[in-house]
PDB file of C-alpha atoms in Angstrom:
ATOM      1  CA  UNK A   1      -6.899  73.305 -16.489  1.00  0.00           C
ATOM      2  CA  UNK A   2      -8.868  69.865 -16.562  1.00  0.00           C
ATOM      3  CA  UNK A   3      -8.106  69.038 -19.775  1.00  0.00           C
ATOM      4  CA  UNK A   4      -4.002  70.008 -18.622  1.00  0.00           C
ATOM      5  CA  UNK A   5      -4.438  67.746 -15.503  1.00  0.00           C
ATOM      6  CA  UNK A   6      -6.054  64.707 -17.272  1.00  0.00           C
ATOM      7  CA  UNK A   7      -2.893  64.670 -19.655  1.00  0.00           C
ATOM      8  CA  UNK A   8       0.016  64.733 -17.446  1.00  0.00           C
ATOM      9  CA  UNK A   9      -2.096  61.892 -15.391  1.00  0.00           C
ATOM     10  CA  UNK A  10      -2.033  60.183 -18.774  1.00  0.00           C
ATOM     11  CA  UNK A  11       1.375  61.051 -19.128  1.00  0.00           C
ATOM     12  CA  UNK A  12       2.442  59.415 -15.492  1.00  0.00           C
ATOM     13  CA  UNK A  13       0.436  56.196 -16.157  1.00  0.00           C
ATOM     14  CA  UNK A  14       2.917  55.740 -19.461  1.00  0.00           C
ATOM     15  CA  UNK A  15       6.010  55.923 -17.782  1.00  0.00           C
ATOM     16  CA  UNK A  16       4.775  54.312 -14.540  1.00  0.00           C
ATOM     17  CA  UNK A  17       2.962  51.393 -15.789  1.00  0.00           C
ATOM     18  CA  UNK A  18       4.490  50.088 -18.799  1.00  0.00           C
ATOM     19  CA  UNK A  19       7.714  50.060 -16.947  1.00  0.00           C
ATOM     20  CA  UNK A  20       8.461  46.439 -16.820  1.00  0.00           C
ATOM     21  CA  UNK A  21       9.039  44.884 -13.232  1.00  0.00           C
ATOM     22  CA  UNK A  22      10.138  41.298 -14.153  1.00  0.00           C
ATOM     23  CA  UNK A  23      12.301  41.658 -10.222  1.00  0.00           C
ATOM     24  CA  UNK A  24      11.217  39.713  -7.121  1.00  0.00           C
ATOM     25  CA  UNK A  25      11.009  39.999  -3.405  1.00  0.00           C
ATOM     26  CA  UNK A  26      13.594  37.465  -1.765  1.00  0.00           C
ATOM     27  CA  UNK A  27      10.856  37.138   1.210  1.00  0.00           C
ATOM     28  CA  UNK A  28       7.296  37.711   1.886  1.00  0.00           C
ATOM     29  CA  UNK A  29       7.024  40.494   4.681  1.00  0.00           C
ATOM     30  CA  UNK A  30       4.738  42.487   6.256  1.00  0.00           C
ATOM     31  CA  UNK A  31       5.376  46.670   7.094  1.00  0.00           C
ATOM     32  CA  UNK A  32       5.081  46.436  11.220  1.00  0.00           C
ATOM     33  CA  UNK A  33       6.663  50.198  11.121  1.00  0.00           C
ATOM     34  CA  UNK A  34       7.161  50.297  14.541  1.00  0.00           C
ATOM     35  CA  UNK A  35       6.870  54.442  14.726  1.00  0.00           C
ATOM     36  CA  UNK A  36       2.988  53.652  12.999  1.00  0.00           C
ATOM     37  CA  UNK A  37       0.214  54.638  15.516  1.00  0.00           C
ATOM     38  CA  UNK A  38      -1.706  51.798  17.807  1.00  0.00           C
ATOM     39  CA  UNK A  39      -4.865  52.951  16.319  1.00  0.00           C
ATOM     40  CA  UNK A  40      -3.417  52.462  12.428  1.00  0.00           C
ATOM     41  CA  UNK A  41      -0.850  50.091  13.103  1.00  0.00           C
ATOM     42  CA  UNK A  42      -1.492  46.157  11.186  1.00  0.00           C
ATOM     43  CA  UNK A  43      -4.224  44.092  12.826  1.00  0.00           C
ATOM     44  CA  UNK A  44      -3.422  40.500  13.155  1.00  0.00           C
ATOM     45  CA  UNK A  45      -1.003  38.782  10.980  1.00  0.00           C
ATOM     46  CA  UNK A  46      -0.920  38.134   7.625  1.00  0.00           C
ATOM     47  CA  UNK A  47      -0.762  34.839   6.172  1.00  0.00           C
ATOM     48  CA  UNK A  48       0.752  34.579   3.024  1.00  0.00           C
ATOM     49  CA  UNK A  49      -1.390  32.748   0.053  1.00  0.00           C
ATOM     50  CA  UNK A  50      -0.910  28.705  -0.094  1.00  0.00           C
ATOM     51  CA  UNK A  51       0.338  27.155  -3.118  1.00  0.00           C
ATOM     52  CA  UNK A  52      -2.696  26.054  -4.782  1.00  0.00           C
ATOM     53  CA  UNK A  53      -4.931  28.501  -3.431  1.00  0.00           C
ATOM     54  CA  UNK A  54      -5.891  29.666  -7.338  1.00  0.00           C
ATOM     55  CA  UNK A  55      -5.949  26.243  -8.746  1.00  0.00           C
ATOM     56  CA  UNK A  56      -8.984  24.616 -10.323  1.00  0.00           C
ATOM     57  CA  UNK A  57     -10.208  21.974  -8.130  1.00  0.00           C
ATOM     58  CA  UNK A  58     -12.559  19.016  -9.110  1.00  0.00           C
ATOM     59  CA  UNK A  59     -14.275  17.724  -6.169  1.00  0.00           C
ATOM     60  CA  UNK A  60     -15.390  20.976  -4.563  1.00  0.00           C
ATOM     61  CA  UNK A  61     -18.657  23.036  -5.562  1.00  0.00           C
ATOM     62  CA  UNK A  62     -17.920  25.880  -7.530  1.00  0.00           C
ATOM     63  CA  UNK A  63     -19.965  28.674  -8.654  1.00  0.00           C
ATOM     64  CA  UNK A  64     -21.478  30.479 -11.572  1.00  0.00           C
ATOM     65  CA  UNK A  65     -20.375  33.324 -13.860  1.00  0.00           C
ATOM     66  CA  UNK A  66     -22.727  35.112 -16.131  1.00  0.00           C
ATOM     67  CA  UNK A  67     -22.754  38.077 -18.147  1.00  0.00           C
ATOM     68  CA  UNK A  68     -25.296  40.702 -17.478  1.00  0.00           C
ATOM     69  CA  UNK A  69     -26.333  44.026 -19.487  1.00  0.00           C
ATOM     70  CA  UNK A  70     -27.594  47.213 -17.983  1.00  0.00           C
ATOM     71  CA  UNK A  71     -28.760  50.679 -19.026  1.00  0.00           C
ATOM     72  CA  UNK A  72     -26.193  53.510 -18.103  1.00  0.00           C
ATOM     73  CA  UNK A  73     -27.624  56.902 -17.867  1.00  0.00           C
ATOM     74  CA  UNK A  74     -24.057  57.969 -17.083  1.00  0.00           C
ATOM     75  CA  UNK A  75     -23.157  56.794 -20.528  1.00  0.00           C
ATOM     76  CA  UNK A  76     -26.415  56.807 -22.393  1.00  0.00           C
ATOM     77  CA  UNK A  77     -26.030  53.204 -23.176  1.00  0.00           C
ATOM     78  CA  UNK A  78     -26.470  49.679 -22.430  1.00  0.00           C
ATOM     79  CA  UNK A  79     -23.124  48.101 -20.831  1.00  0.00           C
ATOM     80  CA  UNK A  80     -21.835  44.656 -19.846  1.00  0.00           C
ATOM     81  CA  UNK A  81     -20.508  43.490 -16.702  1.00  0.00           C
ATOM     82  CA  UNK A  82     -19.747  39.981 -15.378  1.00  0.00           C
ATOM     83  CA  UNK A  83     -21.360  38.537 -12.379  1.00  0.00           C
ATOM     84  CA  UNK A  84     -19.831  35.373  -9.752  1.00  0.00           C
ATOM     85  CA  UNK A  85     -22.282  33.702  -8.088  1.00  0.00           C
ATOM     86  CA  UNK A  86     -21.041  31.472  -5.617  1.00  0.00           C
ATOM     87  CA  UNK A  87     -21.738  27.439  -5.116  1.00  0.00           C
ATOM     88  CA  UNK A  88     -24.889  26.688  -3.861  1.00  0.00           C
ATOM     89  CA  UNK A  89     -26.690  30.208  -4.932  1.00  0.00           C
ATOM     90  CA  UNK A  90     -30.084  30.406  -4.812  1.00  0.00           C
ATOM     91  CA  UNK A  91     -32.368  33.385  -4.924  1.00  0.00           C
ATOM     92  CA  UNK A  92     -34.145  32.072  -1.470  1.00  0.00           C
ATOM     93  CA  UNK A  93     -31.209  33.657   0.083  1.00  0.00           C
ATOM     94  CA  UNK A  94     -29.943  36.897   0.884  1.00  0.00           C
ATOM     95  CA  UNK A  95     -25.925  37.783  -0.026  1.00  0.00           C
ATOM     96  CA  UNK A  96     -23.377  40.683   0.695  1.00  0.00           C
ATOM     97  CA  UNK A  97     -21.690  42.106  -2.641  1.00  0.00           C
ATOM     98  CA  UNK A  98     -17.927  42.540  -3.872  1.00  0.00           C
ATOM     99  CA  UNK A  99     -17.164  45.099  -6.733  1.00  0.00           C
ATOM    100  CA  UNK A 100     -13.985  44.183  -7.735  1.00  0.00           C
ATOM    101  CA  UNK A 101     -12.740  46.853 -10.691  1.00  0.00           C
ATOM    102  CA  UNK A 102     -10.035  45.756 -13.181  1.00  0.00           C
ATOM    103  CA  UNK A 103      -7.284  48.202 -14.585  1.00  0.00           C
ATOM    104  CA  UNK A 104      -6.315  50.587 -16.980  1.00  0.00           C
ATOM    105  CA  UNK A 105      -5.436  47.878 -19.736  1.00  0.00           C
ATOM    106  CA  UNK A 106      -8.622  45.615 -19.093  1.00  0.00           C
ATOM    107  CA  UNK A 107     -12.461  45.293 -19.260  1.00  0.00           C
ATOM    108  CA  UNK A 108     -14.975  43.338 -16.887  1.00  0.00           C
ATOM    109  CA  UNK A 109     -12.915  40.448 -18.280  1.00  0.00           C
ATOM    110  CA  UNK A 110      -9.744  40.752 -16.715  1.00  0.00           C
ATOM    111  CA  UNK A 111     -10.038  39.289 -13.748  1.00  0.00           C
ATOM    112  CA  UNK A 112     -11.694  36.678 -15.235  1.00  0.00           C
ATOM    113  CA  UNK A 113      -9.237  35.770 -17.855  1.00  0.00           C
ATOM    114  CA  UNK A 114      -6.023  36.658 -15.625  1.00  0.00           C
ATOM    115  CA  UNK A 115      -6.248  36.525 -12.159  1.00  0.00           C
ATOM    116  CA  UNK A 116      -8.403  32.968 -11.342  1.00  0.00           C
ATOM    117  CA  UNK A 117     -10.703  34.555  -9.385  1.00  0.00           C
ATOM    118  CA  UNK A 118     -13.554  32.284  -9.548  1.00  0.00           C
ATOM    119  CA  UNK A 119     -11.002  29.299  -8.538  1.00  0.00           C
ATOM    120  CA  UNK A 120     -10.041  31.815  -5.377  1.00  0.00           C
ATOM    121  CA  UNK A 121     -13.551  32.165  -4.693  1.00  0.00           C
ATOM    122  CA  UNK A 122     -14.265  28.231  -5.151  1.00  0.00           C
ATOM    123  CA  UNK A 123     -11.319  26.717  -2.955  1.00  0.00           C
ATOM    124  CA  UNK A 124     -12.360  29.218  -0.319  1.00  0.00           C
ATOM    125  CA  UNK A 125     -15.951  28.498   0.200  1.00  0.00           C
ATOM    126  CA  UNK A 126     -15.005  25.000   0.407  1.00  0.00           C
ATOM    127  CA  UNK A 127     -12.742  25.978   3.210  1.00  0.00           C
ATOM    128  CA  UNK A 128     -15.676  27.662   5.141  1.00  0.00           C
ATOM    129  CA  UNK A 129     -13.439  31.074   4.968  1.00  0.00           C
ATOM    130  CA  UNK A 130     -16.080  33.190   3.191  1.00  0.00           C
ATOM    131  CA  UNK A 131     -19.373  34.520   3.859  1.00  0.00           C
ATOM    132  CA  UNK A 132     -22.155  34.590   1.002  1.00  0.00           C
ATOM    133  CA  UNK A 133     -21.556  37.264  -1.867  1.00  0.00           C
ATOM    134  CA  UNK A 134     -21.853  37.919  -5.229  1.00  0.00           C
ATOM    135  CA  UNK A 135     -18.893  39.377  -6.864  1.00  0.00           C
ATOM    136  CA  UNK A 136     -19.986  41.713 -10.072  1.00  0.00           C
ATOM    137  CA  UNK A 137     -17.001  42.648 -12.540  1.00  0.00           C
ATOM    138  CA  UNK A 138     -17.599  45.816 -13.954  1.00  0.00           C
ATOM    139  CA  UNK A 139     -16.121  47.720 -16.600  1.00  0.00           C
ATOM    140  CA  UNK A 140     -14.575  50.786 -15.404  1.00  0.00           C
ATOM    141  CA  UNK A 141     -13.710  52.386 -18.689  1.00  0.00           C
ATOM    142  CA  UNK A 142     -17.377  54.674 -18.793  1.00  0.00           C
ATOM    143  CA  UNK A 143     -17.425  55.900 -22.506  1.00  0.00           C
ATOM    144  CA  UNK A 144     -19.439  54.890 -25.206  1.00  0.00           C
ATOM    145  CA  UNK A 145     -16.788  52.827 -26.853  1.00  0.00           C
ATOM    146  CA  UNK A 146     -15.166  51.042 -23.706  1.00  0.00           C
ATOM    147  CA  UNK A 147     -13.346  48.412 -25.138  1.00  0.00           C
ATOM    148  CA  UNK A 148      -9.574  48.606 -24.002  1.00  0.00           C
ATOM    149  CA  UNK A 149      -7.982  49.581 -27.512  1.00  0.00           C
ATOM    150  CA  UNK A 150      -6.303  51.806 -29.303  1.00  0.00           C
ATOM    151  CA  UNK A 151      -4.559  54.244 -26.965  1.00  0.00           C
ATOM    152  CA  UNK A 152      -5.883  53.620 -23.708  1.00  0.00           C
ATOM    153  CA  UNK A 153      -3.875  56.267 -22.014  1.00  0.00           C
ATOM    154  CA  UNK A 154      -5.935  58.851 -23.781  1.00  0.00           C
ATOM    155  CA  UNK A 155      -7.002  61.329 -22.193  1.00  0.00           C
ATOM    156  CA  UNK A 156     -10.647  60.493 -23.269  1.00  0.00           C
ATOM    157  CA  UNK A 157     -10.359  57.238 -21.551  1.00  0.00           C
ATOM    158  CA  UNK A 158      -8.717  58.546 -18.375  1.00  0.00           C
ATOM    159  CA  UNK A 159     -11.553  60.545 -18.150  1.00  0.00           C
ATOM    160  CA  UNK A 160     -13.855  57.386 -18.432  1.00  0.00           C
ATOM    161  CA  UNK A 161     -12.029  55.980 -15.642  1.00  0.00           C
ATOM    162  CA  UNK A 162     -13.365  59.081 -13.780  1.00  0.00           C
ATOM    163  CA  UNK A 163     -16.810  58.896 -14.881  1.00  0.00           C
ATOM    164  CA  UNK A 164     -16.821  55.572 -13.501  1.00  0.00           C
ATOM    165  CA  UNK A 165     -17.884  56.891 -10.273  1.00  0.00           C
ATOM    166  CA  UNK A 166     -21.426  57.444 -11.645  1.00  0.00           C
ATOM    167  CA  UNK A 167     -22.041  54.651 -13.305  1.00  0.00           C
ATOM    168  CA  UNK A 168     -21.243  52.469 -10.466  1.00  0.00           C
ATOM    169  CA  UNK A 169     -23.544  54.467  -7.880  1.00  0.00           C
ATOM    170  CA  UNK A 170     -25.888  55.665 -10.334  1.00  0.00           C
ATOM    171  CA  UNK A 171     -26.600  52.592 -12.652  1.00  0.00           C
ATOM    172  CA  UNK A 172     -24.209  49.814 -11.964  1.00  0.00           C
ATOM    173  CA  UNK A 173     -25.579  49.468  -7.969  1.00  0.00           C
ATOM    174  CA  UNK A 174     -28.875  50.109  -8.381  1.00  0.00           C
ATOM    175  CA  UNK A 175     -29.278  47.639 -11.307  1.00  0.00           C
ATOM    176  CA  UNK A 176     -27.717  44.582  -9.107  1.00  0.00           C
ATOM    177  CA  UNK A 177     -30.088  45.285  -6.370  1.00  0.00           C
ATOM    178  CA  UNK A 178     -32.601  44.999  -8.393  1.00  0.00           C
ATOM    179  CA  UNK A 179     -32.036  41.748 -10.309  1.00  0.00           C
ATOM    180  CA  UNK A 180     -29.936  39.871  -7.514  1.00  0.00           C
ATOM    181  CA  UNK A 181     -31.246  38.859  -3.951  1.00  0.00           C
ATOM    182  CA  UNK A 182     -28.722  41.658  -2.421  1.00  0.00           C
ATOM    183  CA  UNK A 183     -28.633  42.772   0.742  1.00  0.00           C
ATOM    184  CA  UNK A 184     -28.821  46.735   0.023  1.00  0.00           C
ATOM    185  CA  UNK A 185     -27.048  48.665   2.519  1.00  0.00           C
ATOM    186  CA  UNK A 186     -23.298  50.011   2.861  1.00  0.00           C
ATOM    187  CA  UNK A 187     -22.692  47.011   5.772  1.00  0.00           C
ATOM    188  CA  UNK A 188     -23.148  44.438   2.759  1.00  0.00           C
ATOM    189  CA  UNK A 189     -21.280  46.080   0.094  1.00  0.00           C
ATOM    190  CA  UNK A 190     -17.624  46.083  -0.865  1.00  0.00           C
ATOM    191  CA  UNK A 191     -15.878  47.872  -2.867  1.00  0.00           C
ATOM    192  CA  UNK A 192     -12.089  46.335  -4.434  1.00  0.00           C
ATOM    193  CA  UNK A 193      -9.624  46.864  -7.189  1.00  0.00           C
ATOM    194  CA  UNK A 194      -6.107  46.500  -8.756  1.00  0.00           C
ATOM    195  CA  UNK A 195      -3.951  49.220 -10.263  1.00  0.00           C
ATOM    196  CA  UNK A 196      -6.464  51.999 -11.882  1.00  0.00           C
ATOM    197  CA  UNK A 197      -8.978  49.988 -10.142  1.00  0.00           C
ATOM    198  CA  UNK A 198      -7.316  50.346  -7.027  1.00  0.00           C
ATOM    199  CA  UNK A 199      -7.193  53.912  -7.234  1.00  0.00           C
ATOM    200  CA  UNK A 200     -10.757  54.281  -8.774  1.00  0.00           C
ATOM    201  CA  UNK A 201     -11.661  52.140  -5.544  1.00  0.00           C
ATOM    202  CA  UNK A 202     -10.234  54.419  -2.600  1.00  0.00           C
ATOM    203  CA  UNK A 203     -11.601  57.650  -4.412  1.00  0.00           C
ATOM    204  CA  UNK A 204     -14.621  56.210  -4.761  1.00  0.00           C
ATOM    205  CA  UNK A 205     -15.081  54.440  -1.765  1.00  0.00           C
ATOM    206  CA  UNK A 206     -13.988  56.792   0.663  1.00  0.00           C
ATOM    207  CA  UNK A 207     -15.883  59.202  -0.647  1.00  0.00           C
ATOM    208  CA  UNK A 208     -19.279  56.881  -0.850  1.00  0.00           C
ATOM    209  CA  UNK A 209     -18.923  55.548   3.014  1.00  0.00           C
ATOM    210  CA  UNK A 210     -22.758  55.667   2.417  1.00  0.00           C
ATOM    211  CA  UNK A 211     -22.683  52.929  -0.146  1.00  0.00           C
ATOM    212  CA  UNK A 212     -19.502  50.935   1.006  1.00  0.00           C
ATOM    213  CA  UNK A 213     -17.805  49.929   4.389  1.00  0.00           C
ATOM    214  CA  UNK A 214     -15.481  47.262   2.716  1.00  0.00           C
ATOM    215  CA  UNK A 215     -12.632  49.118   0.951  1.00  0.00           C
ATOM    216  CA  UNK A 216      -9.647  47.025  -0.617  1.00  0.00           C
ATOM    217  CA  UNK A 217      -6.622  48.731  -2.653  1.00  0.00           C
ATOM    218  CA  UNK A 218      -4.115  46.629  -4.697  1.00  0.00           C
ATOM    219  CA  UNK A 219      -1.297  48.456  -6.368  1.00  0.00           C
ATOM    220  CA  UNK A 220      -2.760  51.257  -6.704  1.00  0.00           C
ATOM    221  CA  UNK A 221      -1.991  53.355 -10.029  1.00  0.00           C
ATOM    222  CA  UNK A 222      -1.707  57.325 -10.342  1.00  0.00           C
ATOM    223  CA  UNK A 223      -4.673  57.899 -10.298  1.00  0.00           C
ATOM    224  CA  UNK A 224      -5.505  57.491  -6.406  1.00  0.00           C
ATOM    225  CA  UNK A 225      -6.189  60.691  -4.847  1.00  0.00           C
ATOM    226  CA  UNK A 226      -4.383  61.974  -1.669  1.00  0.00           C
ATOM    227  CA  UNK A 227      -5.421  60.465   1.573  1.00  0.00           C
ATOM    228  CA  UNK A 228      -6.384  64.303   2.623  1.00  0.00           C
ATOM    229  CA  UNK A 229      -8.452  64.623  -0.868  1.00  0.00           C
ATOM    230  CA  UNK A 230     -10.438  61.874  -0.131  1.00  0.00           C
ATOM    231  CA  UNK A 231     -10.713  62.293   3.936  1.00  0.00           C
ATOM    232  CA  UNK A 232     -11.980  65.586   5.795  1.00  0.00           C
ATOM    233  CA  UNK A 233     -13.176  64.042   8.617  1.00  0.00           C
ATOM    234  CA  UNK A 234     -10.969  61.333   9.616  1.00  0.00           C
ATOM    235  CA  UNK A 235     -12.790  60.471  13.165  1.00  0.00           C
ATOM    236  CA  UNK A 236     -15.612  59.888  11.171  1.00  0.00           C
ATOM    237  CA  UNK A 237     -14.313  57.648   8.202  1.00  0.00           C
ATOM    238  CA  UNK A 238     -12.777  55.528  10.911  1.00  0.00           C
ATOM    239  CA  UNK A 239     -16.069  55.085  12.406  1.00  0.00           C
ATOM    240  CA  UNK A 240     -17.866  54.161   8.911  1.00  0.00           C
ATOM    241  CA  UNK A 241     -15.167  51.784   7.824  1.00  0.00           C
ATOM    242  CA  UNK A 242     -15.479  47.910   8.129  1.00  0.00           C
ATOM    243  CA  UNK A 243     -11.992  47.091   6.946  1.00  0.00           C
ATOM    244  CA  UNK A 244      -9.570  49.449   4.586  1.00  0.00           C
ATOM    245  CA  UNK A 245      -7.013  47.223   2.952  1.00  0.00           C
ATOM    246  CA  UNK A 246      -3.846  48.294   0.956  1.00  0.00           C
ATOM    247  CA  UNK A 247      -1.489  45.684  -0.498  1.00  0.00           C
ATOM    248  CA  UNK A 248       1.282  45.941  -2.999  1.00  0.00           C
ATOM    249  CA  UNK A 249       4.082  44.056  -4.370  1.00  0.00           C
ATOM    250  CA  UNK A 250       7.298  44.739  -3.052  1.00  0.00           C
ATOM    251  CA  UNK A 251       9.208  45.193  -6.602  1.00  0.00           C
ATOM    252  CA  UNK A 252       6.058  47.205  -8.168  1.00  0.00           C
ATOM    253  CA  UNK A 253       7.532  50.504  -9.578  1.00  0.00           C
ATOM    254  CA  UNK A 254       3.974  51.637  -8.006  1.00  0.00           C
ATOM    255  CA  UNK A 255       4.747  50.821  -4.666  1.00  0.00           C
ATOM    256  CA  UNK A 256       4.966  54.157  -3.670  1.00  0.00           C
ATOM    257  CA  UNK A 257       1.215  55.576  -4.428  1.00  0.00           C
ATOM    258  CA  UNK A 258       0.147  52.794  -1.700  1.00  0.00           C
ATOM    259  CA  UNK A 259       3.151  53.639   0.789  1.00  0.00           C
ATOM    260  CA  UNK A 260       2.613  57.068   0.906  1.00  0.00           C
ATOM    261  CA  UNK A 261      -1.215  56.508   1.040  1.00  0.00           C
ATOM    262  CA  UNK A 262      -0.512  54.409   4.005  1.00  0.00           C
ATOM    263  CA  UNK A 263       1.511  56.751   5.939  1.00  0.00           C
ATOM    264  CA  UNK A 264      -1.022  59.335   5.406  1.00  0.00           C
ATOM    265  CA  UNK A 265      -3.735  56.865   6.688  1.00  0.00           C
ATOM    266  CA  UNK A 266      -1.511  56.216   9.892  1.00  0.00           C
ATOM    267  CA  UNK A 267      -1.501  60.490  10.356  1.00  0.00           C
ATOM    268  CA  UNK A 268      -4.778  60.343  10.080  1.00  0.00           C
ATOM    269  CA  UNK A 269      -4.886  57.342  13.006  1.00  0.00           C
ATOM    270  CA  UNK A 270      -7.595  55.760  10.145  1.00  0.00           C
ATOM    271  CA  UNK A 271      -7.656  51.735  11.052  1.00  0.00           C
ATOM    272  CA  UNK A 272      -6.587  49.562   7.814  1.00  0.00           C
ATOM    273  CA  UNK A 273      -4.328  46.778   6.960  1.00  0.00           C
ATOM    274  CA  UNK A 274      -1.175  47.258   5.383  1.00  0.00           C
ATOM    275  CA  UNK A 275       0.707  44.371   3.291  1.00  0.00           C
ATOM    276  CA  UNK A 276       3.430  44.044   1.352  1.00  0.00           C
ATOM    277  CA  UNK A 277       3.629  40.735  -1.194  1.00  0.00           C
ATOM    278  CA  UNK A 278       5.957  39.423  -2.934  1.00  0.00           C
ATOM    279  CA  UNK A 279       6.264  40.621  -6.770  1.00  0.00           C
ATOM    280  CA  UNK A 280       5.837  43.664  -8.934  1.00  0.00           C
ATOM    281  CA  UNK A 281       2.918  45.266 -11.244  1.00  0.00           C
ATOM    282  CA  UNK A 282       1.753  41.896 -11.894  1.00  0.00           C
ATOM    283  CA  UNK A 283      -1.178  38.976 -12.245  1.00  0.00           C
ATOM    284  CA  UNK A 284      -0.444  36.939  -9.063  1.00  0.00           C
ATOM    285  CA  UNK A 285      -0.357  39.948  -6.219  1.00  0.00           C
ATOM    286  CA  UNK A 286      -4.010  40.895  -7.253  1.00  0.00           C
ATOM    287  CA  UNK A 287      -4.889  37.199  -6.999  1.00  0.00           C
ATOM    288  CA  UNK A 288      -3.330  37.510  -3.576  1.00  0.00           C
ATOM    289  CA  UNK A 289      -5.019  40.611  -2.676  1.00  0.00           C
ATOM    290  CA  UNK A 290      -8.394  38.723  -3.416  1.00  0.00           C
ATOM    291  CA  UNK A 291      -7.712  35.884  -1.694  1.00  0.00           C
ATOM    292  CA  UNK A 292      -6.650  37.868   1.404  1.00  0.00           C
ATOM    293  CA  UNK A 293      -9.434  40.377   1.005  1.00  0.00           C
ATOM    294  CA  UNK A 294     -12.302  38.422   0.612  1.00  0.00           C
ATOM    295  CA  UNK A 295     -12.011  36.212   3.404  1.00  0.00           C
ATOM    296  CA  UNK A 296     -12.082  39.413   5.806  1.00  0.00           C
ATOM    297  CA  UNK A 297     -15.195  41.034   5.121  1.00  0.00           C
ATOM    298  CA  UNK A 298     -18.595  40.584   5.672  1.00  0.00           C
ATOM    299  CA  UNK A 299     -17.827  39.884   9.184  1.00  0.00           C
TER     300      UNK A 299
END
């Protein structure tokens, strides 16, 4: 039955994600669904990215990225991740941490390579709009061989994506606060992703409230779990979470795995944030997502 399950997700994530969605929104909105609960409903507005808010800019500080190499006993392997540290790091101090996964098609390098995130992370620290992290880039493909070739809809490799989940609390977590000067509890952890990450993030996540009370969801793929899956005790998730944050891109032929995990969330009366972008299945709404993410947690 496993084995039947993990194929016709591999099956959805072909006809879902390599569905090209080259369309645009007209406008950047926000869902204000006026039937949504006070309790769930949007809090505070959403302002939309600046131009030039993922551009490289000279006269600013900017941080550090380095690659790193742990032991995974999920795995029985070393494996690589990549690690931001932000301007002005120094191991005197004491910082927060961001996990921000990639998605099916990528490695710990996607972001990296596609999405500008250490330009994000740059222009915003010299805004004053963050608060001290790390940001660690994992790879969320846990299998011996977790390069992103071949077929990576196989079911071998969705199954990695599963697997994930121990490697990450067992290994992955445990490893950075050793090495880094981490705060180590679930008020200075986050926990973020795009597409598969996305959905790797809210099963995770809301299933580890012990480890992470920063939860953010960007077009997330097939593989996301129902809201009632991952929540039995709704009064109490609301309680644990910091911020739960969902955004999409209005033309992504995904768009409805985040809607309908967003109505379920307003059912539930669970407190997140809701927003729709501008765009479809693509590069610049996860650099959005980051940019709006990041500057609302730890706080």
């Amino acid at each position: 039955m496993k084995k039947a399950l993990t194929r016709i997700l591999s099956l959805a994530l072909v006809t879902t994600l390599l569905v090209p969605t080259m369309s645009y929104a007209a406008s950047e909105t926000q869902d204000q669904d006026q039937s949504n609960s006070a309790v769930a409903a949007v809090s505070g507005s959403v302002i939309p990215a600046p131009w030039g808010y993922d551009a490289y800019r000279q006269n600013i500080p900017h941080g550090n990225v380095q690659q790193i190499s742990y032991y995974s006993t999920t795995v029985g392997k070393s494996r690589n991740a990549m690690v931001y540290t932000p301007p002005g790091y120094t191991p005197s101090k004491t910082y927060s941490v961001l996990y921000l996964l990639h998605g099916i098609g990528g490695d710990q390098n996607e972001w990296l390579n596609g999405m500008n995130p250490r330009n994000i992370l740059d222009n915003l620290y010299s805004e004053n709009k963050l608060e001290p992290m790390i940001v660690v880039f994992p790879n969320g493909r846990a299998m011996k061989d977790d390069r992103p070739i071949g077929d990576i809809y196989a079911p071998d490799k969705v199954a990695a994506f599963e697997r994930f989940e121990f490697d990450l609390i067992n290994d992955l977590i445990p490893y950075i606060d050793s090495h880094y000067p981490v705060y180590k509890d679930r008020q200075h952890r986050a926990l973020a992703g795009l597409s598969m990450g996305g959905g790797q993030t809210l099963n995770f996540g809301l299933t580890h409230l012990d480890k992470f009370s920063w939860i953010g969801a960007f077009s997330s793929a097939p593989n996301t779990k129902s809201a009632a899956q991952l929540i039995t005790n709704p009064s109490q998730v609301a309680s644990q979470l910091k911020l739960l944050w969902l955004s999409c891109g209005s033309s992504d032929n995904l768009l409805g795995v985040s809607q309908n995990f967003h109505n379920s969330l307003n059912t539930m009366n669970i407190p997140h944030m809701w927003y729709l972008d501008v765009g479809g299945h693509e590069g610049k709404v996860w650099s959005s997502g980051l940019y709006q993410f990041s500057q609302r947690i730890f706080k």
